[in-house]
């Protein structure tokens, strides 16, 4: 009691709410009165099982080749418990038990969900998502340049490329390279550092044949270079894959560079027909 000026008295009372184990739940409501210090508890004062995601280490190994189905997932745990792991993916499901390490092998490329539970801990589950990848397909595109003796080679899908032209091999990591052609038959083969990606082969004959470029057509203009100027007009026709004529024009004589406006032609695959006085030439075109 404290006597204040003016004759008023101020009284207070102290109430005791015991929490013996210091878990934040009063003893009257605490069903687990001896919870270890620092433990996470529920409303009844009982410890809630908790395990950090850092308890697990997951290593993912992708397929070495497309559709080889040799991917794998390695799972390890720092703390030893009786774990059950469920691995699911597209058209795949497997459940295994382990205490410290577990491996899943012979997996195809795709997304997998990993969910882990622990025996005796019905409210515990830890899930992860991982992706097994596969190498890209080897894609090789060749296109003739304005100079008919030069071919441009575009490369995709590999890390290192082995390009063989007429028995001479060039090794490169670039995605584009230009090769000098010889008169006559030119045999080109391309492979990557992964044999399972296969080999691309093409034969280019350098002679009196008109040179068509660029192919694929990236802009709106296609060029046809005639080796020699002609005395007659040069008819040019373009057909779609159904055989429908979608472009036709006769170019005047005394010119060896024909310019074709492709702006009115939609993207896709086509056949170009060039008629000279000596021969009719057909080319497969791609417009992107």
CSV table of C-alpha atoms in Angstrom, one decimal:
chain,number,residue,atom,x,y,z
A,1,UNK,CA,0.0,0.0,0.0
A,2,UNK,CA,1.2,3.5,-0.9
A,3,UNK,CA,-0.2,6.7,0.6
A,4,UNK,CA,-0.5,9.4,-2.0
A,5,UNK,CA,-0.9,13.1,-1.5
A,6,UNK,CA,-4.5,14.2,-1.0
A,7,UNK,CA,-5.4,11.3,1.2
A,8,UNK,CA,-6.1,8.6,-1.5
A,9,UNK,CA,-5.0,5.0,-1.0
A,10,UNK,CA,-3.7,2.9,-4.0
A,11,UNK,CA,-3.8,-0.9,-3.6
A,12,UNK,CA,-2.6,-3.7,-6.0
A,13,UNK,CA,-2.7,-7.5,-6.1
A,14,UNK,CA,-0.2,-9.9,-7.7
A,15,UNK,CA,-1.6,-13.0,-9.5
A,16,UNK,CA,0.6,-16.0,-10.2
A,17,UNK,CA,0.1,-17.9,-13.6
A,18,UNK,CA,2.7,-20.7,-13.4
A,19,UNK,CA,4.4,-22.0,-16.5
A,20,UNK,CA,7.0,-24.5,-15.1
A,21,UNK,CA,8.7,-25.4,-18.4
A,22,UNK,CA,8.6,-22.0,-20.0
A,23,UNK,CA,6.9,-23.1,-23.2
A,24,UNK,CA,4.3,-20.4,-23.2
A,25,UNK,CA,1.4,-22.7,-22.1
A,26,UNK,CA,0.2,-22.3,-18.5
A,27,UNK,CA,0.6,-25.4,-16.3
A,28,UNK,CA,-3.2,-25.7,-15.9
A,29,UNK,CA,-3.5,-26.2,-19.7
A,30,UNK,CA,-0.1,-28.0,-20.2
A,31,UNK,CA,-0.5,-31.6,-21.1
A,32,UNK,CA,3.3,-31.9,-21.4
A,33,UNK,CA,4.7,-30.0,-18.4
A,34,UNK,CA,8.3,-31.0,-19.0
A,35,UNK,CA,8.9,-29.9,-22.5
A,36,UNK,CA,12.6,-29.2,-23.3
A,37,UNK,CA,13.6,-25.6,-23.4
A,38,UNK,CA,13.3,-24.1,-26.9
A,39,UNK,CA,11.0,-26.7,-28.3
A,40,UNK,CA,8.1,-25.6,-30.5
A,41,UNK,CA,4.8,-26.6,-28.9
A,42,UNK,CA,1.1,-26.8,-29.8
A,43,UNK,CA,-1.8,-25.4,-27.8
A,44,UNK,CA,-1.6,-28.2,-25.3
A,45,UNK,CA,2.1,-27.5,-24.5
A,46,UNK,CA,3.3,-30.7,-26.2
A,47,UNK,CA,6.3,-30.5,-28.5
A,48,UNK,CA,5.6,-30.4,-32.3
A,49,UNK,CA,8.0,-32.4,-34.4
A,50,UNK,CA,10.0,-30.1,-36.6
A,51,UNK,CA,12.8,-30.9,-39.0
A,52,UNK,CA,14.5,-28.2,-41.2
A,53,UNK,CA,14.4,-28.7,-45.0
A,54,UNK,CA,18.2,-28.3,-44.8
A,55,UNK,CA,18.2,-31.8,-43.2
A,56,UNK,CA,18.0,-33.2,-46.8
A,57,UNK,CA,20.5,-33.0,-49.6
A,58,UNK,CA,19.2,-33.9,-53.1
A,59,UNK,CA,21.4,-34.4,-56.2
A,60,UNK,CA,19.8,-34.7,-59.6
A,61,UNK,CA,21.6,-36.3,-62.6
A,62,UNK,CA,20.1,-35.7,-66.0
A,63,UNK,CA,19.9,-38.1,-69.0
A,64,UNK,CA,23.2,-38.4,-70.9
A,65,UNK,CA,21.2,-38.7,-74.2
A,66,UNK,CA,17.7,-38.0,-75.3
A,67,UNK,CA,15.3,-40.8,-74.3
A,68,UNK,CA,18.1,-42.8,-72.7
A,69,UNK,CA,16.1,-43.0,-69.5
A,70,UNK,CA,19.3,-43.0,-67.4
A,71,UNK,CA,18.6,-40.0,-65.1
A,72,UNK,CA,18.8,-40.4,-61.4
A,73,UNK,CA,18.0,-38.8,-58.1
A,74,UNK,CA,20.1,-39.2,-55.0
A,75,UNK,CA,18.7,-38.3,-51.6
A,76,UNK,CA,20.5,-38.1,-48.2
A,77,UNK,CA,19.5,-37.0,-44.7
A,78,UNK,CA,21.6,-35.6,-41.9
A,79,UNK,CA,19.5,-36.9,-39.1
A,80,UNK,CA,18.8,-40.7,-38.9
A,81,UNK,CA,15.1,-41.5,-38.8
A,82,UNK,CA,12.9,-44.1,-40.4
A,83,UNK,CA,12.0,-42.1,-43.5
A,84,UNK,CA,9.5,-43.0,-46.2
A,85,UNK,CA,10.0,-41.2,-49.6
A,86,UNK,CA,7.4,-41.1,-52.3
A,87,UNK,CA,8.7,-40.1,-55.8
A,88,UNK,CA,6.1,-39.2,-58.4
A,89,UNK,CA,6.4,-38.0,-62.0
A,90,UNK,CA,4.6,-38.4,-65.3
A,91,UNK,CA,3.7,-42.1,-65.6
A,92,UNK,CA,6.0,-42.8,-62.7
A,93,UNK,CA,5.5,-43.5,-59.0
A,94,UNK,CA,7.8,-45.2,-56.4
A,95,UNK,CA,7.8,-45.5,-52.6
A,96,UNK,CA,10.9,-46.5,-50.6
A,97,UNK,CA,12.1,-46.4,-47.0
A,98,UNK,CA,15.6,-45.3,-45.8
A,99,UNK,CA,17.4,-44.0,-42.8
A,100,UNK,CA,20.2,-41.9,-44.3
A,101,UNK,CA,20.5,-42.4,-48.1
A,102,UNK,CA,18.3,-43.3,-51.0
A,103,UNK,CA,18.9,-43.5,-54.8
A,104,UNK,CA,16.3,-43.6,-57.7
A,105,UNK,CA,17.8,-44.7,-61.0
A,106,UNK,CA,16.8,-45.2,-64.7
A,107,UNK,CA,14.6,-42.2,-64.7
A,108,UNK,CA,13.4,-40.4,-67.8
A,109,UNK,CA,13.5,-36.6,-68.3
A,110,UNK,CA,10.7,-34.7,-66.6
A,111,UNK,CA,9.5,-33.1,-63.4
A,112,UNK,CA,9.4,-35.1,-60.2
A,113,UNK,CA,7.8,-34.5,-56.8
A,114,UNK,CA,9.6,-35.9,-53.7
A,115,UNK,CA,7.6,-36.1,-50.5
A,116,UNK,CA,9.2,-37.5,-47.3
A,117,UNK,CA,7.4,-38.7,-44.1
A,118,UNK,CA,8.8,-40.1,-40.9
A,119,UNK,CA,7.6,-43.1,-39.0
A,120,UNK,CA,5.9,-42.1,-35.7
A,121,UNK,CA,5.4,-38.5,-36.8
A,122,UNK,CA,1.9,-38.5,-38.5
A,123,UNK,CA,1.8,-34.7,-39.0
A,124,UNK,CA,5.2,-34.4,-40.6
A,125,UNK,CA,5.8,-34.2,-44.4
A,126,UNK,CA,8.5,-32.4,-46.4
A,127,UNK,CA,8.1,-32.1,-50.2
A,128,UNK,CA,10.5,-31.0,-53.0
A,129,UNK,CA,10.2,-30.6,-56.8
A,130,UNK,CA,13.1,-31.5,-59.1
A,131,UNK,CA,13.6,-31.6,-62.8
A,132,UNK,CA,15.6,-34.2,-64.8
A,133,UNK,CA,16.7,-32.8,-68.2
A,134,UNK,CA,17.9,-34.3,-71.4
A,135,UNK,CA,20.3,-33.0,-74.1
A,136,UNK,CA,18.7,-31.0,-77.0
A,137,UNK,CA,18.4,-32.6,-80.4
A,138,UNK,CA,21.2,-31.9,-82.9
A,139,UNK,CA,19.8,-29.4,-85.4
A,140,UNK,CA,21.9,-28.4,-88.4
A,141,UNK,CA,20.7,-25.8,-91.0
A,142,UNK,CA,22.7,-25.0,-94.1
A,143,UNK,CA,22.2,-21.9,-96.3
A,144,UNK,CA,23.9,-20.7,-99.4
A,145,UNK,CA,25.4,-17.2,-99.5
A,146,UNK,CA,25.6,-14.6,-102.3
A,147,UNK,CA,29.0,-16.2,-103.2
A,148,UNK,CA,28.0,-19.6,-104.5
A,149,UNK,CA,31.2,-21.2,-103.2
A,150,UNK,CA,30.3,-20.4,-99.6
A,151,UNK,CA,27.8,-22.3,-97.4
A,152,UNK,CA,26.6,-21.0,-94.0
A,153,UNK,CA,26.1,-23.8,-91.4
A,154,UNK,CA,23.9,-23.0,-88.3
A,155,UNK,CA,24.3,-25.4,-85.4
A,156,UNK,CA,22.1,-26.1,-82.3
A,157,UNK,CA,21.9,-28.7,-79.6
A,158,UNK,CA,25.5,-29.6,-78.9
A,159,UNK,CA,28.5,-28.2,-77.0
A,160,UNK,CA,31.2,-29.2,-79.4
A,161,UNK,CA,30.7,-29.8,-83.1
A,162,UNK,CA,32.7,-31.9,-85.5
A,163,UNK,CA,32.1,-30.7,-89.1
A,164,UNK,CA,33.6,-32.7,-91.9
A,165,UNK,CA,33.7,-31.3,-95.4
A,166,UNK,CA,35.3,-33.4,-98.1
A,167,UNK,CA,37.3,-35.5,-95.5
A,168,UNK,CA,38.6,-32.5,-93.7
A,169,UNK,CA,37.3,-32.0,-90.1
A,170,UNK,CA,36.8,-28.8,-88.2
A,171,UNK,CA,36.1,-28.8,-84.5
A,172,UNK,CA,34.1,-25.8,-83.1
A,173,UNK,CA,31.9,-24.7,-80.3
A,174,UNK,CA,30.4,-21.8,-82.3
A,175,UNK,CA,26.8,-22.0,-83.4
A,176,UNK,CA,27.5,-20.7,-86.9
A,177,UNK,CA,30.3,-21.3,-89.3
A,178,UNK,CA,30.9,-20.7,-93.0
A,179,UNK,CA,32.6,-23.3,-95.2
A,180,UNK,CA,34.2,-22.9,-98.6
A,181,UNK,CA,32.9,-25.3,-101.2
A,182,UNK,CA,34.9,-27.0,-104.0
A,183,UNK,CA,33.8,-27.3,-107.6
A,184,UNK,CA,31.7,-30.5,-108.0
A,185,UNK,CA,30.4,-32.7,-105.1
A,186,UNK,CA,30.8,-31.5,-101.5
A,187,UNK,CA,29.9,-34.0,-98.8
A,188,UNK,CA,29.2,-32.4,-95.4
A,189,UNK,CA,28.7,-34.3,-92.1
A,190,UNK,CA,28.1,-32.8,-88.7
A,191,UNK,CA,28.1,-34.5,-85.3
A,192,UNK,CA,28.4,-33.3,-81.7
A,193,UNK,CA,30.5,-34.6,-78.8
A,194,UNK,CA,27.5,-36.9,-77.9
A,195,UNK,CA,27.4,-39.8,-80.3
A,196,UNK,CA,23.7,-40.5,-79.4
A,197,UNK,CA,22.7,-37.3,-81.1
A,198,UNK,CA,23.4,-38.8,-84.5
A,199,UNK,CA,25.1,-37.4,-87.6
A,200,UNK,CA,23.7,-34.9,-90.0
A,201,UNK,CA,24.7,-35.4,-93.7
A,202,UNK,CA,24.3,-33.3,-96.8
A,203,UNK,CA,25.7,-33.2,-100.3
A,204,UNK,CA,26.1,-29.9,-102.1
A,205,UNK,CA,27.0,-29.8,-105.8
A,206,UNK,CA,28.8,-26.7,-106.9
A,207,UNK,CA,28.4,-26.1,-110.6
A,208,UNK,CA,26.1,-24.3,-112.9
A,209,UNK,CA,23.1,-24.7,-110.6
A,210,UNK,CA,21.5,-21.4,-109.5
A,211,UNK,CA,22.2,-20.4,-105.9
A,212,UNK,CA,19.2,-19.6,-103.7
A,213,UNK,CA,19.6,-17.7,-100.5
A,214,UNK,CA,18.9,-17.0,-97.7
A,215,UNK,CA,17.3,-20.3,-96.8
A,216,UNK,CA,15.7,-20.3,-94.3
A,217,UNK,CA,14.2,-17.0,-95.4
A,218,UNK,CA,14.5,-14.6,-92.4
A,219,UNK,CA,13.4,-11.4,-94.0
A,220,UNK,CA,11.0,-10.7,-96.9
A,221,UNK,CA,13.4,-11.1,-99.8
A,222,UNK,CA,14.7,-14.2,-101.5
A,223,UNK,CA,17.6,-14.1,-104.0
A,224,UNK,CA,18.4,-16.4,-106.9
A,225,UNK,CA,21.9,-16.1,-108.3
A,226,UNK,CA,22.3,-17.5,-111.8
A,227,UNK,CA,25.8,-18.6,-112.6
A,228,UNK,CA,25.6,-17.0,-116.0
A,229,UNK,CA,23.4,-14.3,-117.5
A,230,UNK,CA,20.8,-15.7,-119.7
A,231,UNK,CA,19.6,-14.6,-123.2
A,232,UNK,CA,16.0,-15.6,-122.4
A,233,UNK,CA,13.7,-14.7,-119.6
A,234,UNK,CA,13.8,-16.9,-116.4
A,235,UNK,CA,10.5,-18.1,-115.1
A,236,UNK,CA,10.3,-18.5,-111.3
A,237,UNK,CA,7.4,-20.2,-109.5
A,238,UNK,CA,6.7,-21.0,-105.9
A,239,UNK,CA,4.4,-23.8,-104.7
A,240,UNK,CA,3.1,-24.7,-101.3
A,241,UNK,CA,3.4,-28.3,-100.1
A,242,UNK,CA,-0.1,-29.1,-101.5
A,243,UNK,CA,1.2,-28.2,-104.9
A,244,UNK,CA,-0.7,-24.9,-105.2
A,245,UNK,CA,1.0,-22.2,-107.2
A,246,UNK,CA,1.4,-19.1,-104.9
A,247,UNK,CA,4.0,-17.1,-106.9
A,248,UNK,CA,4.9,-16.7,-110.5
A,249,UNK,CA,7.1,-14.3,-112.3
A,250,UNK,CA,9.4,-14.2,-115.4
A,251,UNK,CA,12.6,-12.3,-114.9
A,252,UNK,CA,14.2,-10.4,-117.8
A,253,UNK,CA,17.2,-11.6,-119.7
A,254,UNK,CA,20.7,-10.2,-119.2
A,255,UNK,CA,20.5,-10.5,-115.4
A,256,UNK,CA,22.0,-13.1,-113.1
A,257,UNK,CA,20.6,-12.0,-109.8
A,258,UNK,CA,16.9,-12.4,-109.3
A,259,UNK,CA,15.1,-10.8,-106.4
A,260,UNK,CA,11.8,-12.4,-105.1
A,261,UNK,CA,9.5,-10.4,-102.8
A,262,UNK,CA,8.3,-12.9,-100.1
A,263,UNK,CA,6.3,-10.4,-98.1
A,264,UNK,CA,2.9,-11.7,-99.2
A,265,UNK,CA,3.8,-15.3,-98.5
A,266,UNK,CA,3.2,-16.6,-95.0
A,267,UNK,CA,5.7,-18.6,-93.0
A,268,UNK,CA,6.1,-22.3,-93.8
A,269,UNK,CA,7.6,-24.8,-96.3
A,270,UNK,CA,7.6,-24.2,-100.0
A,271,UNK,CA,9.1,-25.5,-103.3
A,272,UNK,CA,10.8,-23.0,-105.6
A,273,UNK,CA,11.0,-23.8,-109.3
A,274,UNK,CA,13.6,-22.0,-111.4
A,275,UNK,CA,13.5,-22.7,-115.2
A,276,UNK,CA,16.7,-21.9,-117.2
A,277,UNK,CA,17.3,-22.7,-120.8
A,278,UNK,CA,19.4,-25.7,-119.8
A,279,UNK,CA,17.4,-27.2,-117.0
A,280,UNK,CA,14.6,-26.9,-114.4
A,281,UNK,CA,15.8,-26.6,-110.8
A,282,UNK,CA,13.6,-27.3,-107.7
A,283,UNK,CA,14.5,-26.1,-104.2
A,284,UNK,CA,12.9,-26.7,-100.8
A,285,UNK,CA,12.4,-23.4,-99.0
A,286,UNK,CA,11.6,-22.5,-95.4
A,287,UNK,CA,10.2,-19.1,-94.4
A,288,UNK,CA,10.4,-18.1,-90.7
